[in-house]
Amino acid sequence: MFKELSDHFSSVRFMILLAAVFMVALLGIYLAGQGVRNLLSEGGGAYLEGRSFLALFTAPGAFMSLLAFMALFGPMVGLVLGFDAINRERNQGTLSKILSQPIYRDEVILGKYLAGLITVAILFTALMVLLVGLGLMGVGLVPTVDEVLRLGAFLILSIIYVGFWLGLALLLSIVFRSVATSALAAAALWILMSFFVPVLGQAVAESVVAVEDVRSPRAEELAAYDRVSRIAALASPPALFSEASTILLDPTHRGSSQALRLSTMSRLDQYLLNRFQGVLSINQSLVLVTPDLLALLAFYVGTFLLSYLAFVRQEVRSA
Amino acid sequence: MAGEKVVETFGLTKTYGRETVVNNLSLSIESGEIFGLLGPNGAGKTTTLLMLLGLSEPSGGHCRVLGLDPLKKPLEVKSKVGYMAENMGIFPELTAREHLRFLADLNGIKKPAINDCLELVGLLGAADKKAGAYSRGMRQRLGLAETLIKEPKLAFLDEPTLGLDPDGIATMLELIVRLPKEKGLTIVLSSHLLHLVERVAGKVAILNQGRLLALGGVGELSEKSGLPGDLETVYRHYLKADMGSEIDGLVLGQEKGPGPGQGQGPSPDGPGALT
């Protein structure tokens, strides 16, 4: 595993990835910081009470929030670290060299996976510390204990999320002998899960839930639509991650069902609800996030198990 | 101990789907000898070696290597057997010394004889040069050093002269001949280059399409077939008896493109991959 780790950290690919991720993250925090500073100077402090620091991660800035950036491009980190982990070694002839030594196959696949995961963990932790530091210096905000805990939970969630993509990339590198094919398959799956599955979820909901009058749907119809959409979203790790991370980083957010509740209320009810609901505690947010987290963990464990089984059952011969 | 059976196979069989790549193979190899495993591409040589190492599960029959069942005791077998694969890969960013250190670590060897191994294969002078800059011959010699670092009792060398120039081949063969004498090693040499095997092997097995056609010393096989002459004549005789007229298109001892029996054998994951 140490050789794998060393290979990751010394590779040109990792350096490029590191530079790209840090560049976009720094730009994102700078733009978000500007937005938060403006809001605070315009007297929006009360609006951001208890979540000013977190706003650095959730404010959209000029193009997208750091959170949205992570949901969209986090998978790239996992895919880039894993798409050729096995087939490259097989094609180079180094896999048979390693497997003919007195080690179990499990150790090879576990070593590859753990090395990738540790690399992701180190990269994201460093990134998070850097962004928090920049937030402290740039905007002059000090995070509360609750905000630090939320950022910690978000970090763990992000590592699990990217771990899923790493497992998927590893699986592709086992299934496909050609590195180019596994890279293309990884890109295709990323596009499919990030863009098509969520749309597909809405399409499924529309086809399953019969709405009598589209212009003024009844509350039960909207509730049924929301339920089906949410079930469909469970098939999309990016949707799960977005939902869970938004709940974690925005203490006022109560999940996508909140939008439904608000849409079925009068404007006065909506105002009163927002006014008196207040922010959620970290424990309450964690409870809300549990279904998404469990579904994400199921994807995470599932892809790794598939990779593991495919690898231990595969023949050793090089191409 | 000389004369001790270090490899025994009993009806060893391997199938991939409907393709049988090793078919009911029974043979034994004694310690201290250089044993040639001969056959055209797709004959089942590499698959046999992989089954002997415990890297591929037999579909039928069983085998014993150094008295151990590779399926039940794979780690013990792999710690005592060196394997130089046909497509010998290197880690281009590592030096020869680092390669040997890495493999010694995987074998749990605390004080590996790295310099001795490198000196034996003539790479001591280039020990600290990155292997990515090595010539094909140097890479093959590094592969042999890697095989030897665990001080094995038995070594499987799969096409060790593949892609080498005449000087490289001569150096490699010289090394192979020295090993049983200097290290007490038994060598199983898989190759389709008959004139080379003939120079070093005491005993050979001729395989075709997974079946054992003949087993014995070169002289012994020549006598059996009633053909005076070299290994290639004997080999052609057995292959012709097995394949009939197909043998006429087969180019032996050289790499001249695929003919019948020299083309693609069945793949480990389905038909198509080369041996």
XYZ file of C-alpha atoms in Angstrom:
594
model
C 0.000 0.000 0.000
C 2.881 2.375 0.770
C 4.190 1.938 -2.759
C 0.733 2.774 -4.100
C 0.536 5.866 -1.901
C 3.983 6.958 -2.951
C 3.028 6.351 -6.608
C -0.054 8.555 -6.220
C 1.744 11.432 -4.557
C 4.683 11.399 -6.945
C 2.629 11.075 -10.133
C 2.264 13.951 -12.590
C -1.433 13.127 -12.762
C -1.845 13.823 -9.050
C 0.058 17.089 -9.315
C -2.207 18.277 -12.143
C -5.302 17.200 -10.218
C -4.043 18.924 -7.095
C -3.356 22.139 -8.981
C -6.759 22.098 -10.704
C -8.725 21.360 -7.517
C -6.882 23.976 -5.472
C -7.174 26.578 -8.213
C -10.946 26.212 -8.554
C -11.453 25.971 -4.789
C -9.434 29.122 -4.149
C -11.316 30.994 -6.827
C -14.606 29.715 -5.419
C -13.828 30.758 -1.853
C -12.614 34.150 -3.039
C -15.836 34.834 -4.943
C -18.021 33.417 -2.162
C -16.066 35.494 0.354
C -16.767 38.636 -1.638
C -20.475 37.807 -1.680
C -20.608 37.141 2.057
C -18.624 40.329 2.802
C -21.041 42.390 0.724
C -24.037 40.805 2.414
C -22.584 41.484 5.871
C -21.724 45.085 4.980
C -25.290 45.589 3.744
C -26.624 44.495 7.106
C -27.465 40.903 6.256
C -25.769 39.610 9.383
C -29.057 38.619 10.989
C -29.985 36.602 7.920
C -26.719 34.647 8.153
C -26.783 34.304 11.931
C -25.152 31.085 13.048
C -24.104 30.174 9.510
C -21.987 33.074 8.275
C -18.855 31.001 7.938
C -20.691 28.116 6.272
C -22.015 30.597 3.719
C -18.484 30.637 2.282
C -19.133 27.072 1.129
C -22.761 27.426 0.092
C -22.890 30.930 -1.426
C -22.918 30.613 -5.222
C -20.399 33.404 -5.859
C -19.976 34.331 -9.506
C -20.500 30.878 -10.977
C -21.067 28.045 -8.502
C -20.737 27.364 -4.793
C -17.903 25.233 -3.472
C -20.507 22.693 -2.504
C -21.843 22.478 -6.043
C -18.286 22.322 -7.315
C -17.548 19.400 -5.017
C -20.695 17.535 -6.108
C -19.842 17.971 -9.770
C -16.063 17.625 -9.823
C -15.362 15.567 -6.662
C -16.046 12.396 -8.680
C -13.247 13.359 -11.068
C -10.735 12.951 -8.248
C -11.908 9.398 -7.515
C -12.127 8.466 -11.178
C -8.708 9.873 -12.053
C -7.069 8.024 -9.161
C -8.644 4.680 -10.005
C -9.613 4.266 -13.660
C -6.369 2.465 -14.626
C -5.322 1.043 -11.261
C -5.544 -2.604 -12.302
C -5.595 -2.738 -16.113
C -2.474 -0.592 -16.436
C -0.551 -2.996 -14.187
C -2.005 -5.941 -16.073
C -0.952 -4.496 -19.423
C 2.506 -3.552 -18.144
C 2.997 -7.070 -16.780
C 3.591 -5.907 -13.216
C 0.375 -7.442 -11.885
C 1.554 -11.010 -12.493
C 4.895 -10.060 -10.940
C 3.192 -8.921 -7.736
C 0.662 -11.744 -7.592
C 3.395 -14.369 -7.979
C 4.823 -13.197 -4.651
C 3.534 -14.714 -1.399
C 0.685 -12.293 -0.853
C -3.065 -12.753 -1.127
C -4.959 -11.080 -3.919
C -7.071 -9.297 -1.329
C -4.013 -7.377 -0.230
C -3.460 -6.035 -3.750
C -6.988 -4.731 -4.251
C -7.250 -3.457 -0.671
C -3.875 -1.748 -1.014
C -4.974 -0.026 -4.224
C -8.274 1.073 -2.723
C -6.930 2.259 0.625
C -4.059 4.125 -1.018
C -6.567 5.957 -3.224
C -8.850 6.689 -0.299
C -6.009 7.973 1.891
C -4.861 10.188 -0.976
C -8.386 11.610 -1.283
C -8.627 12.097 2.486
C -5.300 13.933 2.648
C -6.152 16.062 -0.377
C -9.586 17.068 0.910
C -8.431 17.667 4.476
C -5.634 19.902 3.236
C -8.091 21.705 0.992
C -10.591 22.178 3.805
C -7.953 23.515 6.212
C -6.710 25.888 3.528
C -10.207 27.156 2.749
C -11.059 27.620 6.426
C -7.806 29.524 6.885
C -8.547 31.721 3.891
C -12.066 32.316 5.174
C -10.678 33.403 8.536
C -8.173 35.763 6.962
C -10.154 36.998 3.993
C -13.586 37.623 5.485
C -12.602 37.902 9.131
C -15.218 35.411 10.263
C -14.537 32.924 13.037
C -16.446 29.660 12.721
C -18.580 28.550 15.652
C -18.185 25.088 17.180
C -21.370 24.032 15.368
C -19.939 25.221 12.056
C -16.646 23.392 12.633
C -18.558 20.192 13.393
C -20.656 20.655 10.269
C -17.538 21.179 8.157
C -16.009 18.033 9.710
C -19.140 16.031 8.858
C -19.097 17.470 5.337
C -15.447 16.437 4.952
C -16.256 12.859 5.964
C -19.270 12.840 3.634
C -17.104 14.108 0.763
C -14.503 11.402 1.345
C -17.223 8.720 1.333
C -18.698 10.215 -1.829
C -15.387 10.300 -3.671
C -14.644 6.833 -2.222
C -17.689 5.578 -4.115
C -16.307 6.960 -7.385
C -12.902 5.502 -6.599
C -14.485 2.063 -6.082
C -16.394 2.456 -9.338
C -13.226 3.447 -11.205
C -11.403 0.469 -9.703
C -14.214 -1.826 -10.866
C -13.951 -0.439 -14.399
C -10.187 -0.947 -14.393
C -10.777 -4.599 -13.514
C -13.591 -5.217 -15.979
C -11.976 -3.492 -18.966
C -8.553 -4.546 -20.187
C -7.965 -1.339 -22.101
C -7.127 1.776 -20.101
C -8.791 3.986 -22.727
C -12.034 1.993 -22.453
C -12.131 2.205 -18.676
C -11.466 5.967 -18.840
C -14.298 6.449 -21.334
C -16.649 4.256 -19.304
C -15.811 6.257 -16.170
C -16.561 9.552 -17.946
C -19.821 8.137 -19.339
C -20.973 6.948 -15.904
C -20.120 10.310 -14.367
C -22.217 12.117 -16.977
C -25.036 9.605 -16.621
C -25.231 9.795 -12.833
C -24.644 13.535 -12.571
C -27.007 14.735 -15.269
C -29.313 12.009 -16.544
C -30.355 10.085 -13.434
C -31.784 13.153 -11.631
C -33.743 14.119 -14.761
C -34.796 10.507 -15.133
C -36.064 10.621 -11.533
C -38.359 13.518 -12.380
C -39.489 11.775 -15.543
C -40.310 8.630 -13.550
C -42.217 10.707 -11.007
C -44.178 12.417 -13.761
C -45.092 9.126 -15.378
C -45.965 7.363 -12.108
C -47.901 10.119 -10.353
C -51.144 11.014 -12.075
C -51.783 14.744 -11.672
C -55.309 15.719 -12.683
C -54.720 19.428 -13.170
C -51.097 20.348 -13.808
C -51.752 24.069 -13.263
C -53.101 23.556 -9.730
C -51.978 20.179 -8.398
C -53.458 18.921 -5.166
C -51.264 18.569 -2.059
C -51.509 14.736 -2.103
C -50.384 14.685 -5.705
C -47.405 16.884 -4.907
C -46.541 14.718 -1.929
C -46.673 11.570 -4.069
C -44.543 13.297 -6.738
C -42.007 14.253 -4.079
C -41.897 10.722 -2.687
C -41.264 9.127 -6.094
C -38.649 11.771 -6.993
C -36.828 11.103 -3.752
C -36.877 7.343 -4.272
C -35.536 7.848 -7.801
C -32.845 10.184 -6.445
C -31.592 7.331 -4.273
C -30.202 5.838 -7.486
C -28.001 8.884 -8.011
C -25.011 9.299 -5.686
C -24.493 12.911 -6.850
C -28.097 13.740 -5.901
C -27.631 12.036 -2.522
C -24.417 13.917 -1.902
C -25.912 17.257 -2.897
C -28.896 16.742 -0.647
C -26.850 15.550 2.342
C -24.158 18.197 2.021
C -26.732 21.000 1.664
C -28.452 19.830 4.852
C -25.089 19.685 6.643
C -23.791 23.055 5.487
C -27.053 24.967 5.604
C -28.633 24.654 9.079
C -31.911 26.093 7.776
C -32.235 23.474 5.056
C -34.502 20.539 5.806
C -34.177 18.513 2.671
C -35.958 18.631 -0.656
C -39.320 17.965 1.031
C -39.060 21.432 2.517
C -39.624 22.902 -0.924
C -42.774 20.843 -1.233
C -44.069 21.976 2.138
C -43.413 25.587 1.256
C -45.047 25.273 -2.140
C -48.275 24.011 -0.595
C -48.455 26.828 1.991
C -49.775 30.310 1.787
C -47.223 33.119 1.706
C -48.071 34.050 5.305
C -47.580 30.440 6.443
C -44.273 30.278 4.602
C -43.091 33.471 6.281
C -44.141 32.262 9.724
C -42.524 28.873 9.192
C -39.219 30.392 8.125
C -39.361 32.973 10.888
C -39.959 30.545 13.727
C -38.308 27.391 12.515
C -34.854 28.838 13.112
C -31.658 26.919 12.408
C -31.253 23.218 13.056
C -28.719 21.876 15.496
C -25.966 19.636 14.134
C -27.719 16.624 15.685
C -30.972 17.456 13.915
C -29.163 17.903 10.607
C -27.388 14.587 11.091
C -30.733 12.865 11.656
C -32.085 14.426 8.463
C -29.002 13.374 6.543
C -29.077 9.744 7.730
C -31.148 8.241 4.856
C -28.975 9.933 2.228
C -25.816 8.913 4.050
C -26.953 5.298 4.347
C -27.816 5.158 0.645
C -24.438 6.687 -0.208
C -22.682 4.190 2.073
C -24.549 1.363 0.334
C -23.203 2.598 -3.025
C -19.736 2.993 -1.516
C -19.604 -0.500 -0.021
C -21.369 -2.033 -3.029
C -18.909 -0.771 -5.628
C -15.953 -1.825 -3.531
C -17.402 -5.305 -2.981
C -18.032 -5.685 -6.710
C -14.437 -4.609 -7.441
C -13.142 -7.015 -4.838
C -15.135 -9.974 -6.159
C -14.296 -9.200 -9.792
C -10.604 -8.973 -8.983
C -10.268 -12.128 -6.897
C -12.185 -14.132 -9.491
C -10.282 -12.798 -12.493
C -7.453 -14.701 -14.141
C -3.977 -13.287 -13.717
C -2.549 -13.494 -17.225
C -1.233 -10.369 -18.767
C -2.446 -9.170 -22.129
C 17.905 -33.538 -3.314
C 18.561 -34.727 -6.892
C 15.917 -37.064 -8.261
C 13.221 -35.763 -5.927
C 9.989 -34.878 -7.686
C 9.480 -31.142 -7.338
C 6.525 -30.847 -9.697
C 3.816 -33.431 -10.254
C 0.605 -32.981 -12.173
C -2.212 -35.501 -12.216
C -4.737 -35.079 -15.008
C -4.415 -31.317 -14.773
C -7.109 -29.626 -16.855
C -8.127 -26.049 -17.477
C -11.132 -24.927 -19.453
C -12.442 -21.464 -20.299
C -16.038 -21.889 -21.319
C -15.980 -24.539 -24.014
C -12.273 -24.151 -24.734
C -9.921 -26.619 -23.106
C -6.485 -25.020 -22.823
C -4.833 -27.691 -20.687
C -6.154 -31.170 -21.198
C -5.518 -33.962 -18.692
C -1.839 -33.155 -18.237
C 0.171 -35.615 -16.152
C 3.913 -35.201 -15.770
C 6.618 -34.949 -13.167
C 9.787 -32.868 -12.935
C 12.767 -33.840 -10.848
C 14.898 -31.504 -8.815
C 18.082 -30.019 -10.227
C 17.053 -30.358 -13.851
C 16.224 -27.843 -16.545
C 12.894 -28.906 -17.903
C 11.643 -27.544 -21.214
C 7.939 -26.978 -21.700
C 7.512 -26.776 -25.452
C 4.656 -25.999 -27.738
C 3.319 -23.458 -30.161
C 1.459 -20.411 -28.903
C -1.836 -21.520 -27.417
C -0.432 -24.901 -26.366
C -1.220 -24.252 -22.688
C 2.299 -23.667 -21.385
C 1.637 -20.422 -19.521
C -1.688 -21.662 -18.157
C 0.074 -24.751 -16.811
C 2.675 -22.589 -15.062
C -0.038 -20.361 -13.580
C -1.856 -23.407 -12.205
C 1.397 -24.693 -10.711
C 1.813 -21.333 -8.975
C -1.730 -21.328 -7.627
C -2.591 -18.259 -9.710
C -5.169 -20.109 -11.771
C -7.588 -22.698 -10.493
C -7.581 -26.026 -12.375
C -10.897 -27.137 -13.824
C -9.888 -30.744 -13.226
C -7.071 -32.840 -11.819
C -4.535 -31.556 -9.338
C -0.855 -30.836 -8.913
C 1.857 -30.750 -6.294
C 4.744 -28.308 -6.270
C 7.604 -28.954 -3.849
C 5.236 -31.355 -2.124
C 2.536 -28.703 -1.668
C -0.868 -28.252 -3.235
C -0.788 -24.726 -4.750
C -4.528 -24.315 -4.275
C -4.403 -25.112 -0.572
C -1.026 -23.551 0.239
C -0.588 -20.762 -2.341
C 1.582 -18.536 -0.169
C 3.985 -21.333 0.735
C 4.301 -22.314 -2.915
C 4.824 -18.721 -4.047
C 7.445 -18.111 -1.388
C 9.482 -21.063 -2.664
C 8.938 -20.704 -6.392
C 10.298 -17.922 -8.562
C 8.293 -16.882 -11.603
C 9.441 -14.865 -14.545
C 6.396 -14.040 -16.627
C 6.390 -13.916 -20.414
C 5.416 -10.249 -20.431
C 7.894 -9.232 -17.751
C 6.786 -5.849 -16.489
C 8.914 -3.297 -14.727
C 8.163 -0.269 -12.620
C 9.898 2.358 -14.765
C 10.337 4.800 -11.900
C 12.207 2.289 -9.728
C 15.864 1.294 -9.989
C 16.917 -2.350 -10.195
C 17.941 -2.202 -6.545
C 14.546 -0.772 -5.577
C 12.771 -3.472 -7.586
C 14.585 -6.183 -5.677
C 14.032 -4.418 -2.348
C 10.307 -4.130 -3.086
C 9.974 -7.816 -3.988
C 12.078 -8.828 -0.983
C 9.676 -6.833 1.211
C 6.707 -8.646 -0.320
C 8.470 -11.916 0.508
C 9.255 -10.815 4.041
C 12.999 -11.115 3.472
C 14.783 -8.810 5.891
C 18.298 -9.047 4.472
C 17.993 -9.801 0.777
C 21.119 -10.587 -1.221
C 20.431 -7.757 -3.652
C 23.999 -7.211 -4.772
C 24.622 -10.936 -5.260
C 21.553 -11.256 -7.468
C 22.426 -8.182 -9.496
C 26.002 -9.333 -9.901
C 24.868 -12.762 -11.033
C 22.771 -11.295 -13.828
C 25.365 -8.627 -14.672
C 23.328 -5.623 -13.553
C 25.352 -4.477 -10.565
C 26.811 -1.609 -12.576
C 23.323 -0.351 -13.477
C 21.750 -1.120 -10.099
C 20.872 2.481 -9.325
C 19.651 3.429 -12.770
C 15.899 3.714 -13.291
C 14.576 0.561 -14.931
C 12.577 2.641 -17.402
C 15.871 3.389 -19.146
C 16.888 -0.273 -19.409
C 17.210 -2.117 -22.693
C 15.040 -5.174 -23.336
C 17.943 -7.474 -22.418
C 18.587 -5.632 -19.169
C 14.895 -5.836 -18.290
C 14.903 -9.589 -18.865
C 17.984 -9.948 -16.681
C 16.302 -7.828 -14.023
C 13.348 -10.208 -14.267
C 15.680 -13.108 -13.624
C 17.235 -11.305 -10.643
C 13.717 -10.732 -9.272
C 13.046 -14.437 -9.640
C 16.176 -15.223 -7.667
C 15.841 -12.668 -4.857
C 13.617 -14.958 -2.820
C 16.220 -17.747 -3.165
C 13.710 -20.164 -4.648
C 14.112 -23.903 -4.998
C 12.226 -23.910 -8.248
C 11.913 -21.292 -10.983
C 9.378 -21.019 -13.782
C 10.787 -19.033 -16.677
C 8.157 -18.237 -19.284
C 9.761 -17.328 -22.627
C 12.783 -15.698 -20.947
C 14.507 -14.962 -24.251
C 11.508 -13.321 -25.882
C 12.466 -10.233 -27.859
C 16.188 -10.489 -27.111
C 18.941 -10.058 -29.672
C 21.406 -12.956 -30.225
C 23.845 -11.618 -27.626
C 21.035 -11.181 -25.108
C 19.801 -14.703 -25.784
C 23.307 -16.130 -25.308
C 23.724 -14.264 -22.008
C 20.325 -15.389 -20.756
C 20.934 -19.026 -21.669
C 24.336 -18.952 -20.024
C 22.705 -17.670 -16.842
C 19.997 -20.315 -16.986
C 22.573 -23.095 -17.316
C 24.565 -21.756 -14.346
C 21.634 -21.584 -11.941
C 21.090 -25.302 -11.222
C 24.815 -25.745 -10.640
C 25.414 -22.627 -8.563
C 22.098 -22.262 -6.778
C 20.771 -25.813 -6.799
C 17.747 -24.537 -8.637
C 15.276 -26.565 -10.682
C 14.163 -24.669 -13.756
C 11.024 -25.097 -15.806
C 11.615 -23.282 -19.063
C 8.615 -22.553 -21.221
C 9.434 -21.675 -24.801
C 8.598 -22.220 -28.411
C 12.175 -21.497 -29.524
C 13.334 -25.097 -29.885
C 16.965 -24.579 -30.793
C 17.430 -22.607 -27.591
C 15.687 -25.098 -25.335
C 17.692 -27.875 -26.885
C 20.895 -26.202 -25.723
C 19.936 -26.112 -22.064
C 17.112 -28.543 -21.238
C 17.744 -32.086 -20.100
C 14.141 -33.140 -20.433
C 11.215 -31.725 -22.377
C 7.458 -31.988 -22.587
C 5.824 -31.254 -25.918
C 2.356 -29.768 -25.646
C -0.169 -28.948 -28.298
C -3.631 -27.517 -27.743
C -3.325 -28.363 -24.083
C -2.424 -32.016 -24.590
C 0.873 -33.672 -23.711
C 2.264 -35.211 -26.878
C 5.615 -36.399 -25.627
C 7.735 -36.378 -22.488
C 11.387 -37.299 -22.012
C 14.984 -36.438 -22.816
C 15.701 -35.152 -26.312
C 17.704 -38.276 -27.167
C 15.047 -40.493 -25.696
C 12.292 -38.854 -27.734
C 14.420 -39.033 -30.861
C 14.873 -42.737 -30.290
C 11.166 -43.282 -29.637
C 10.156 -41.480 -32.777
C 12.749 -43.328 -34.818
C 14.134 -40.036 -36.062
C 17.771 -39.294 -35.638
C 18.338 -35.598 -35.223
C 17.678 -32.456 -33.316
C 14.786 -31.359 -31.119
C 13.082 -29.503 -33.929
C 12.832 -32.680 -36.035
C 11.444 -34.587 -33.088
C 9.058 -31.777 -32.236
C 7.776 -31.571 -35.787
C 7.259 -35.311 -35.820
C 5.055 -35.250 -32.723
C 3.186 -32.179 -33.790
C 2.563 -33.603 -37.280
C 1.258 -36.806 -35.757
C -1.134 -34.666 -33.687
C -2.155 -32.066 -36.242
C -1.713 -33.800 -39.587
C -1.185 -31.477 -42.529
C -1.726 -28.360 -40.360
C 1.887 -28.621 -39.212
C 3.099 -27.697 -42.715
C 2.077 -24.099 -42.204
C 3.629 -23.885 -38.777
C 6.865 -21.947 -38.432
C 8.882 -23.321 -35.579
C 11.726 -21.780 -33.706
C 11.118 -18.326 -35.187
C 8.539 -15.589 -34.901
C 7.049 -15.347 -38.382
C 3.454 -14.494 -37.689
C 0.609 -16.780 -36.824
C -0.037 -19.966 -38.686
C -2.414 -22.722 -37.676
C -1.709 -23.537 -34.068
C 0.389 -20.447 -33.697
C -2.433 -17.981 -33.661
C -4.540 -16.805 -30.805
C -5.336 -19.344 -28.171
C -8.271 -19.082 -25.830
C -8.307 -16.152 -23.510
C -8.534 -16.414 -19.760
C -11.666 -14.319 -19.983
C -12.954 -15.777 -23.162
C -11.521 -16.608 -26.560
C -8.961 -14.274 -28.057
C -5.920 -13.609 -25.844
C -2.441 -14.727 -26.765
C -0.532 -17.130 -24.583
